[in-house]
Amino acid sequence: MMRIGVVGCAGRMGQMLVREIAATAGAAVAGGTERPGSPAVGRDLGTLAGLEPLGVAAGDDAGALFRDCDAVIDFTSPVASVAHAALAAAHGTALVVGTTGLDAGQTRALEVAAAKAPIVHAPNMSLGVNLLLALVEDVARRLGDDWDIEIVEMHHRQKVDAPSGTALGLGRAAAKGRGVELGAVSDRVRDGHTGARVPGHIGFATLRGGDVVGDHTVIFAAEGERVELTHKASTRGVFARGAVRAALWAAGRPPGLYGMKDVLGL
Ligand code: NAD
């Protein structure tokens, strides 16, 4: 039985993860944490997730959780994920990080921790989006620079980072297909008198509203025709399923920074 912990267990994804682990054969909910002072601390993890009680209470001692688990899943905030990666390294515990919005320094901190523990980090854990990443790279490689690339995403009104980690990942895949660095060609915001579109650039547009789980479209636009590749997630369950699969895959692996491509064998 694989013992899996959930940091951020009272969050939208945290609750979904507890439900998914509880429903997965060969996996058990070993524990969960919330930020110190959270009203969730002390409450039963099953009750928090809308299940029958599991007999395990949410805590605020992440160190103890990493010591007790085979793998920990983290969908929290960039600052918390960096602290959790250091704990994974200290205990050699497998860690799955789904948190988005990490800056370059925070991403580097994950790489450093991955020298001592297996860490899977992916802005999107769904099978469909990981397939889309491969398709976008391939299409960008086949189509010339006269095809403009634009990426549109929509998420629920509570989302705090923009563009979404998935949209940026799709941008990186398109840039890779063209043999360029996304940072050198991305237009993340357009406002006012922007002038004409710069050839070869990759543009982003962000929509926020309602309870949209996550929609992404990559548009390849040329003179007279257009190719659009779209993924729509209708339940967070797809991310939780991918994250639990990643935790089962990562536990016991050699240290290293892995992605969903590795987990899914794409
Ligand atoms: P949320 O705000 O509902 O949940 C985050 C939880 O983490 C909160 O309960 C918060 O109290 C808790 N938390 C914060 N700091 C903590 C700490 N130090 N220790 C323990 N708990 C702590 O947010 P959400 O919608 O669940 O999303 C969380 C993250 O996951 C975001 O970055 C989001 O973009 C990302 N996300 C990724 C995927 C993916 O497939 N990779 C899918 C959905 C969401």
mmCIF file of C-alpha atoms and ligand atoms in Angstrom:
data_model
loop_
_atom_site.group_PDB
_atom_site.id
_atom_site.type_symbol
_atom_site.label_atom_id
_atom_site.label_comp_id
_atom_site.label_asym_id
_atom_site.label_seq_id
_atom_site.Cartn_x
_atom_site.Cartn_y
_atom_site.Cartn_z
ATOM 1 C CA MET A 1 0.000 0.000 0.000
ATOM 2 C CA MET A 2 1.533 3.326 -1.110
ATOM 3 C CA ARG A 3 1.228 6.024 1.584
ATOM 4 C CA ILE A 4 0.446 9.371 -0.091
ATOM 5 C CA GLY A 5 0.235 12.743 1.694
ATOM 6 C CA VAL A 6 -1.500 15.912 0.462
ATOM 7 C CA VAL A 7 -0.157 19.359 1.373
ATOM 8 C CA GLY A 8 -2.846 22.026 0.929
ATOM 9 C CA CYS A 9 -5.455 19.344 1.660
ATOM 10 C CA ALA A 10 -8.342 21.809 2.149
ATOM 11 C CA GLY A 11 -7.827 23.569 -1.211
ATOM 12 C CA ARG A 12 -9.905 22.977 -4.347
ATOM 13 C CA MET A 13 -7.321 20.518 -5.722
ATOM 14 C CA GLY A 14 -6.374 19.214 -2.254
ATOM 15 C CA GLN A 15 -9.915 17.957 -1.588
ATOM 16 C CA MET A 16 -10.080 16.388 -5.045
ATOM 17 C CA LEU A 17 -6.729 14.662 -4.412
ATOM 18 C CA VAL A 18 -7.908 13.168 -1.113
ATOM 19 C CA ARG A 19 -10.986 11.758 -2.913
ATOM 20 C CA GLU A 20 -8.852 10.383 -5.750
ATOM 21 C CA ILE A 21 -6.272 8.708 -3.461
ATOM 22 C CA ALA A 22 -9.052 7.186 -1.335
ATOM 23 C CA ALA A 23 -10.572 5.700 -4.512
ATOM 24 C CA THR A 24 -7.262 4.358 -5.910
ATOM 25 C CA ALA A 25 -6.396 0.694 -5.352
ATOM 26 C CA GLY A 26 -2.954 0.304 -3.802
ATOM 27 C CA ALA A 27 -2.901 3.858 -2.389
ATOM 28 C CA ALA A 28 -3.840 5.227 1.032
ATOM 29 C CA VAL A 29 -4.300 8.783 2.340
ATOM 30 C CA ALA A 30 -1.416 8.947 4.833
ATOM 31 C CA GLY A 31 -2.037 12.535 5.980
ATOM 32 C CA GLY A 32 -2.442 16.133 4.931
ATOM 33 C CA THR A 33 -1.384 19.614 5.943
ATOM 34 C CA GLU A 34 -2.737 23.131 5.679
ATOM 35 C CA ARG A 35 -1.040 26.476 6.362
ATOM 36 C CA PRO A 36 -0.630 27.161 10.085
ATOM 37 C CA GLY A 37 -3.746 28.917 11.442
ATOM 38 C CA SER A 38 -6.068 27.438 8.815
ATOM 39 C CA PRO A 39 -9.481 26.418 10.224
ATOM 40 C CA ALA A 40 -8.975 23.073 8.473
ATOM 41 C CA VAL A 41 -6.167 22.038 10.856
ATOM 42 C CA GLY A 42 -7.458 19.290 13.187
ATOM 43 C CA ARG A 43 -10.392 18.378 10.941
ATOM 44 C CA ASP A 44 -10.710 14.897 9.413
ATOM 45 C CA LEU A 45 -9.335 14.729 5.835
ATOM 46 C CA GLY A 46 -12.290 12.645 4.624
ATOM 47 C CA THR A 47 -14.836 15.079 6.067
ATOM 48 C CA LEU A 48 -12.981 18.048 4.499
ATOM 49 C CA ALA A 49 -13.149 16.293 1.116
ATOM 50 C CA GLY A 50 -16.874 15.478 1.418
ATOM 51 C CA LEU A 51 -16.285 11.769 2.163
ATOM 52 C CA GLU A 52 -16.912 9.608 5.217
ATOM 53 C CA PRO A 53 -14.274 10.298 7.914
ATOM 54 C CA LEU A 54 -10.912 8.659 7.078
ATOM 55 C CA GLY A 55 -9.623 8.750 10.675
ATOM 56 C CA VAL A 56 -6.708 11.052 9.673
ATOM 57 C CA ALA A 57 -6.690 14.715 10.762
ATOM 58 C CA ALA A 58 -5.230 17.643 8.781
ATOM 59 C CA GLY A 59 -2.057 18.928 10.440
ATOM 60 C CA ASP A 60 0.342 21.840 9.999
ATOM 61 C CA ASP A 61 3.659 19.989 10.385
ATOM 62 C CA ALA A 62 4.836 19.349 6.829
ATOM 63 C CA GLY A 63 8.164 17.897 8.050
ATOM 64 C CA ALA A 64 6.358 15.064 9.861
ATOM 65 C CA LEU A 65 4.220 14.396 6.766
ATOM 66 C CA PHE A 66 7.264 14.045 4.486
ATOM 67 C CA ARG A 67 8.898 11.714 7.031
ATOM 68 C CA ASP A 68 5.805 9.450 7.141
ATOM 69 C CA CYS A 69 4.892 9.231 3.430
ATOM 70 C CA ASP A 70 6.141 7.389 0.329
ATOM 71 C CA ALA A 71 5.005 10.348 -1.799
ATOM 72 C CA VAL A 72 3.488 13.802 -1.225
ATOM 73 C CA ILE A 73 1.299 15.781 -3.651
ATOM 74 C CA ASP A 74 1.454 19.596 -3.586
ATOM 75 C CA PHE A 75 -1.059 21.956 -5.234
ATOM 76 C CA THR A 76 -0.532 25.046 -3.030
ATOM 77 C CA SER A 77 1.376 28.278 -3.805
ATOM 78 C CA PRO A 78 4.854 28.883 -5.271
ATOM 79 C CA VAL A 79 6.373 29.866 -1.889
ATOM 80 C CA ALA A 80 4.893 26.808 -0.138
ATOM 81 C CA SER A 81 5.950 24.462 -2.964
ATOM 82 C CA VAL A 82 9.589 25.605 -2.681
ATOM 83 C CA ALA A 83 9.532 24.907 1.095
ATOM 84 C CA HIS A 84 7.947 21.495 0.453
ATOM 85 C CA ALA A 85 10.610 20.644 -2.159
ATOM 86 C CA ALA A 86 13.327 21.301 0.454
ATOM 87 C CA LEU A 87 11.543 18.879 2.831
ATOM 88 C CA ALA A 88 11.287 16.268 0.052
ATOM 89 C CA ALA A 89 15.062 16.597 -0.455
ATOM 90 C CA ALA A 90 15.763 16.344 3.296
ATOM 91 C CA HIS A 91 13.724 13.124 3.627
ATOM 92 C CA GLY A 92 14.249 11.663 0.119
ATOM 93 C CA THR A 93 10.447 11.551 -0.296
ATOM 94 C CA ALA A 94 8.878 11.578 -3.771
ATOM 95 C CA LEU A 95 7.042 14.849 -4.495
ATOM 96 C CA VAL A 96 4.492 15.797 -7.157
ATOM 97 C CA VAL A 97 4.147 19.572 -7.663
ATOM 98 C CA GLY A 98 1.135 20.862 -9.592
ATOM 99 C CA THR A 99 1.426 24.462 -8.372
ATOM 100 C CA THR A 100 1.728 27.025 -11.199
ATOM 101 C CA GLY A 101 3.090 30.574 -11.312
ATOM 102 C CA LEU A 102 6.617 29.720 -10.085
ATOM 103 C CA ASP A 103 9.232 32.326 -11.087
ATOM 104 C CA ALA A 104 12.706 31.419 -12.393
ATOM 105 C CA GLY A 105 14.273 31.359 -8.898
ATOM 106 C CA GLN A 106 11.495 29.135 -7.524
ATOM 107 C CA THR A 107 11.821 26.758 -10.495
ATOM 108 C CA ARG A 108 15.575 26.627 -9.871
ATOM 109 C CA ALA A 109 14.903 25.719 -6.209
ATOM 110 C CA LEU A 110 12.874 22.705 -7.403
ATOM 111 C CA GLU A 111 15.787 21.666 -9.649
ATOM 112 C CA VAL A 112 18.193 21.868 -6.682
ATOM 113 C CA ALA A 113 15.857 19.777 -4.479
ATOM 114 C CA ALA A 114 15.484 17.236 -7.291
ATOM 115 C CA ALA A 115 19.153 16.307 -6.859
ATOM 116 C CA LYS A 116 18.098 14.558 -3.631
ATOM 117 C CA ALA A 117 14.518 13.353 -4.303
ATOM 118 C CA PRO A 118 12.326 12.342 -7.270
ATOM 119 C CA ILE A 119 10.158 15.383 -8.115
ATOM 120 C CA VAL A 120 7.470 15.502 -10.808
ATOM 121 C CA HIS A 121 6.545 19.073 -11.783
ATOM 122 C CA ALA A 122 3.945 19.814 -14.436
ATOM 123 C CA PRO A 123 1.684 22.827 -14.975
ATOM 124 C CA ASN A 124 -1.036 20.440 -16.130
ATOM 125 C CA MET A 125 -1.420 16.818 -15.066
ATOM 126 C CA SER A 126 -4.147 15.811 -17.553
ATOM 127 C CA LEU A 127 -3.489 13.228 -20.260
ATOM 128 C CA GLY A 128 -5.242 15.402 -22.878
ATOM 129 C CA VAL A 129 -3.109 18.501 -22.291
ATOM 130 C CA ASN A 130 0.096 16.493 -22.303
ATOM 131 C CA LEU A 131 -0.935 15.037 -25.654
ATOM 132 C CA LEU A 132 -1.744 18.589 -26.848
ATOM 133 C CA LEU A 133 1.775 19.753 -25.862
ATOM 134 C CA ALA A 134 3.283 17.123 -28.159
ATOM 135 C CA LEU A 135 0.864 18.011 -31.001
ATOM 136 C CA VAL A 136 1.570 21.761 -30.720
ATOM 137 C CA GLU A 137 5.341 21.233 -30.888
ATOM 138 C CA ASP A 138 4.899 19.044 -33.972
ATOM 139 C CA VAL A 139 2.525 21.452 -35.772
ATOM 140 C CA ALA A 140 4.799 24.432 -35.021
ATOM 141 C CA ARG A 141 7.769 22.503 -36.466
ATOM 142 C CA ARG A 142 5.855 21.684 -39.679
ATOM 143 C CA LEU A 143 4.347 25.143 -40.322
ATOM 144 C CA GLY A 144 6.567 28.073 -41.355
ATOM 145 C CA ASP A 145 6.973 31.444 -39.602
ATOM 146 C CA ASP A 146 4.228 32.895 -41.836
ATOM 147 C CA TRP A 147 1.764 31.060 -39.546
ATOM 148 C CA ASP A 148 1.127 33.321 -36.541
ATOM 149 C CA ILE A 149 0.735 31.486 -33.205
ATOM 150 C CA GLU A 150 -1.739 32.783 -30.590
ATOM 151 C CA ILE A 151 -2.717 31.045 -27.347
ATOM 152 C CA VAL A 152 -6.066 31.722 -25.633
ATOM 153 C CA GLU A 153 -6.956 30.399 -22.179
ATOM 154 C CA MET A 154 -9.951 30.728 -19.863
ATOM 155 C CA HIS A 155 -10.175 29.805 -16.170
ATOM 156 C CA HIS A 156 -12.472 30.340 -13.174
ATOM 157 C CA ARG A 157 -12.646 33.711 -11.429
ATOM 158 C CA GLN A 158 -10.472 32.631 -8.445
ATOM 159 C CA LYS A 159 -7.319 31.858 -10.450
ATOM 160 C CA VAL A 160 -4.426 34.082 -9.297
ATOM 161 C CA ASP A 161 -1.758 33.686 -12.018
ATOM 162 C CA ALA A 162 -1.877 34.675 -15.691
ATOM 163 C CA PRO A 163 -1.281 33.463 -18.330
ATOM 164 C CA SER A 164 -1.959 29.990 -16.939
ATOM 165 C CA GLY A 165 0.991 27.653 -16.409
ATOM 166 C CA THR A 166 -0.512 25.438 -19.096
ATOM 167 C CA ALA A 167 -0.726 28.309 -21.617
ATOM 168 C CA LEU A 168 2.945 29.112 -20.979
ATOM 169 C CA GLY A 169 3.788 25.406 -21.352
ATOM 170 C CA LEU A 170 1.953 25.368 -24.714
ATOM 171 C CA GLY A 171 3.920 28.495 -25.696
ATOM 172 C CA ARG A 172 7.189 26.766 -24.790
ATOM 173 C CA ALA A 173 6.163 23.723 -26.857
ATOM 174 C CA ALA A 174 5.374 25.931 -29.893
ATOM 175 C CA ALA A 175 8.650 27.851 -29.474
ATOM 176 C CA LYS A 176 10.583 24.579 -29.202
ATOM 177 C CA GLY A 177 8.987 23.367 -32.444
ATOM 178 C CA ARG A 178 10.282 26.542 -34.104
ATOM 179 C CA GLY A 179 13.708 26.264 -32.509
ATOM 180 C CA VAL A 180 13.421 29.516 -30.504
ATOM 181 C CA GLU A 181 13.188 30.480 -26.812
ATOM 182 C CA LEU A 182 9.690 31.519 -25.707
ATOM 183 C CA GLY A 183 11.119 34.409 -23.640
ATOM 184 C CA ALA A 184 12.527 36.011 -26.789
ATOM 185 C CA VAL A 185 9.258 35.919 -28.775
ATOM 186 C CA SER A 186 6.325 36.033 -26.324
ATOM 187 C CA ASP A 187 3.708 38.815 -26.273
ATOM 188 C CA ARG A 188 2.032 38.196 -22.919
ATOM 189 C CA VAL A 189 -0.012 41.412 -22.800
ATOM 190 C CA ARG A 190 -1.326 43.759 -25.513
ATOM 191 C CA ASP A 191 -2.940 47.090 -24.666
ATOM 192 C CA GLY A 192 -3.360 50.413 -26.439
ATOM 193 C CA HIS A 193 -1.477 51.319 -29.634
ATOM 194 C CA THR A 194 0.652 48.182 -29.950
ATOM 195 C CA GLY A 195 1.648 48.534 -33.600
ATOM 196 C CA ALA A 196 1.364 45.585 -36.004
ATOM 197 C CA ARG A 197 2.020 42.035 -34.867
ATOM 198 C CA VAL A 198 5.740 41.179 -34.865
ATOM 199 C CA PRO A 199 6.366 38.220 -37.232
ATOM 200 C CA GLY A 200 7.422 35.072 -35.356
ATOM 201 C CA HIS A 201 6.025 36.218 -32.016
ATOM 202 C CA ILE A 202 3.730 34.013 -29.901
ATOM 203 C CA GLY A 203 0.784 35.905 -28.378
ATOM 204 C CA PHE A 204 -1.236 35.140 -25.247
ATOM 205 C CA ALA A 205 -4.790 36.138 -24.280
ATOM 206 C CA THR A 206 -6.241 35.492 -20.818
ATOM 207 C CA LEU A 207 -9.947 35.208 -19.943
ATOM 208 C CA ARG A 208 -11.277 34.790 -16.375
ATOM 209 C CA GLY A 209 -14.807 34.040 -15.209
ATOM 210 C CA GLY A 210 -17.302 31.747 -13.538
ATOM 211 C CA ASP A 211 -16.261 28.220 -12.670
ATOM 212 C CA VAL A 212 -14.347 27.312 -15.847
ATOM 213 C CA VAL A 213 -11.943 24.486 -14.916
ATOM 214 C CA GLY A 214 -9.520 25.177 -17.796
ATOM 215 C CA ASP A 215 -9.851 25.823 -21.547
ATOM 216 C CA HIS A 216 -6.832 26.244 -23.844
ATOM 217 C CA THR A 217 -6.697 26.884 -27.598
ATOM 218 C CA VAL A 218 -3.569 27.245 -29.719
ATOM 219 C CA ILE A 219 -4.325 29.072 -32.979
ATOM 220 C CA PHE A 220 -2.055 28.833 -36.034
ATOM 221 C CA ALA A 221 -3.196 31.620 -38.383
ATOM 222 C CA ALA A 222 -1.965 32.193 -41.944
ATOM 223 C CA GLU A 223 -3.237 34.069 -45.014
ATOM 224 C CA GLY A 224 -6.602 32.483 -45.850
ATOM 225 C CA GLU A 225 -6.665 29.624 -43.328
ATOM 226 C CA ARG A 226 -6.348 28.742 -39.663
ATOM 227 C CA VAL A 227 -5.660 25.632 -37.566
ATOM 228 C CA GLU A 228 -6.972 25.584 -33.974
ATOM 229 C CA LEU A 229 -6.067 22.956 -31.380
ATOM 230 C CA THR A 230 -8.284 23.007 -28.278
ATOM 231 C CA HIS A 231 -8.434 21.209 -24.926
ATOM 232 C CA LYS A 232 -11.251 21.706 -22.415
ATOM 233 C CA ALA A 233 -11.193 20.289 -18.905
ATOM 234 C CA SER A 234 -14.684 19.931 -17.399
ATOM 235 C CA THR A 235 -13.611 18.486 -14.033
ATOM 236 C CA ARG A 236 -10.567 18.917 -11.780
ATOM 237 C CA GLY A 237 -10.704 15.132 -11.447
ATOM 238 C CA VAL A 238 -8.481 14.817 -14.548
ATOM 239 C CA PHE A 239 -5.688 16.746 -12.810
ATOM 240 C CA ALA A 240 -6.083 14.743 -9.577
ATOM 241 C CA ARG A 241 -6.030 11.436 -11.481
ATOM 242 C CA GLY A 242 -2.808 12.447 -13.268
ATOM 243 C CA ALA A 243 -1.212 13.644 -10.013
ATOM 244 C CA VAL A 244 -1.972 10.374 -8.181
ATOM 245 C CA ARG A 245 -0.630 8.430 -11.165
ATOM 246 C CA ALA A 246 2.534 10.579 -10.990
ATOM 247 C CA ALA A 247 2.890 9.907 -7.229
ATOM 248 C CA LEU A 248 2.602 6.135 -7.744
ATOM 249 C CA TRP A 249 5.139 6.371 -10.600
ATOM 250 C CA ALA A 250 7.648 8.582 -8.715
ATOM 251 C CA ALA A 251 7.850 6.792 -5.359
ATOM 252 C CA GLY A 252 11.090 4.836 -5.193
ATOM 253 C CA ARG A 253 12.563 6.359 -8.403
ATOM 254 C CA PRO A 254 16.071 7.843 -8.429
ATOM 255 C CA PRO A 255 16.277 11.571 -7.629
ATOM 256 C CA GLY A 256 15.590 13.855 -10.588
ATOM 257 C CA LEU A 257 13.170 16.414 -12.004
ATOM 258 C CA TYR A 258 10.538 14.655 -14.105
ATOM 259 C CA GLY A 259 7.530 15.788 -16.157
ATOM 260 C CA MET A 260 4.214 14.206 -17.121
ATOM 261 C CA LYS A 261 5.827 13.111 -20.406
ATOM 262 C CA ASP A 262 7.968 10.738 -18.328
ATOM 263 C CA VAL A 263 5.021 9.576 -16.197
ATOM 264 C CA LEU A 264 2.724 8.949 -19.169
ATOM 265 C CA GLY A 265 5.492 7.541 -21.384
ATOM 266 C CA LEU A 266 4.557 9.976 -24.200
HETATM 267 P P1 NAD B 1 -6.620 26.717 -3.623
HETATM 268 O O1 NAD B 1 -6.311 28.122 -3.220
HETATM 269 O O2 NAD B 1 -8.040 26.249 -3.623
HETATM 270 O O3 NAD B 1 -5.770 25.686 -2.730
HETATM 271 C C1 NAD B 1 -4.464 25.903 -2.263
HETATM 272 C C2 NAD B 1 -4.401 25.399 -0.828
HETATM 273 O O4 NAD B 1 -3.041 25.389 -0.388
HETATM 274 C C3 NAD B 1 -5.188 26.297 0.153
HETATM 275 O O5 NAD B 1 -6.075 25.491 0.919
HETATM 276 C C4 NAD B 1 -4.076 26.911 1.016
HETATM 277 O O6 NAD B 1 -4.491 27.173 2.338
HETATM 278 C C5 NAD B 1 -3.035 25.801 0.969
HETATM 279 N N1 NAD B 1 -1.686 26.239 1.372
HETATM 280 C C6 NAD B 1 -1.063 27.413 1.096
HETATM 281 N N2 NAD B 1 0.152 27.444 1.696
HETATM 282 C C7 NAD B 1 0.292 26.271 2.361
HETATM 283 C C8 NAD B 1 1.317 25.708 3.178
HETATM 284 N N3 NAD B 1 2.454 26.376 3.422
HETATM 285 N N4 NAD B 1 1.124 24.475 3.705
HETATM 286 C C9 NAD B 1 -0.035 23.775 3.473
HETATM 287 N N5 NAD B 1 -1.042 24.280 2.720
HETATM 288 C C10 NAD B 1 -0.880 25.499 2.162
HETATM 289 O O7 NAD B 1 -5.978 26.565 -5.096
HETATM 290 P P2 NAD B 1 -6.222 25.408 -6.190
HETATM 291 O O8 NAD B 1 -7.262 25.831 -7.162
HETATM 292 O O9 NAD B 1 -6.367 24.085 -5.492
HETATM 293 O O10 NAD B 1 -4.839 25.478 -6.974
HETATM 294 C C11 NAD B 1 -3.603 25.330 -6.312
HETATM 295 C C12 NAD B 1 -2.468 25.403 -7.342
HETATM 296 O O11 NAD B 1 -2.555 24.303 -8.236
HETATM 297 C C13 NAD B 1 -2.500 26.666 -8.220
HETATM 298 O O12 NAD B 1 -1.159 27.071 -8.448
HETATM 299 C C14 NAD B 1 -3.141 26.167 -9.509
HETATM 300 O O13 NAD B 1 -2.784 26.941 -10.645
HETATM 301 C C15 NAD B 1 -2.525 24.794 -9.587
HETATM 302 N N6 NAD B 1 -3.255 23.828 -10.450
HETATM 303 C C16 NAD B 1 -2.483 22.983 -11.181
HETATM 304 C C17 NAD B 1 -3.071 21.985 -11.941
HETATM 305 C C18 NAD B 1 -2.178 20.991 -12.660
HETATM 306 O O14 NAD B 1 -2.701 20.069 -13.335
HETATM 307 N N7 NAD B 1 -0.870 21.086 -12.515
HETATM 308 C C19 NAD B 1 -4.460 21.863 -11.971
HETATM 309 C C20 NAD B 1 -5.238 22.735 -11.201
HETATM 310 C C21 NAD B 1 -4.611 23.714 -10.422
#
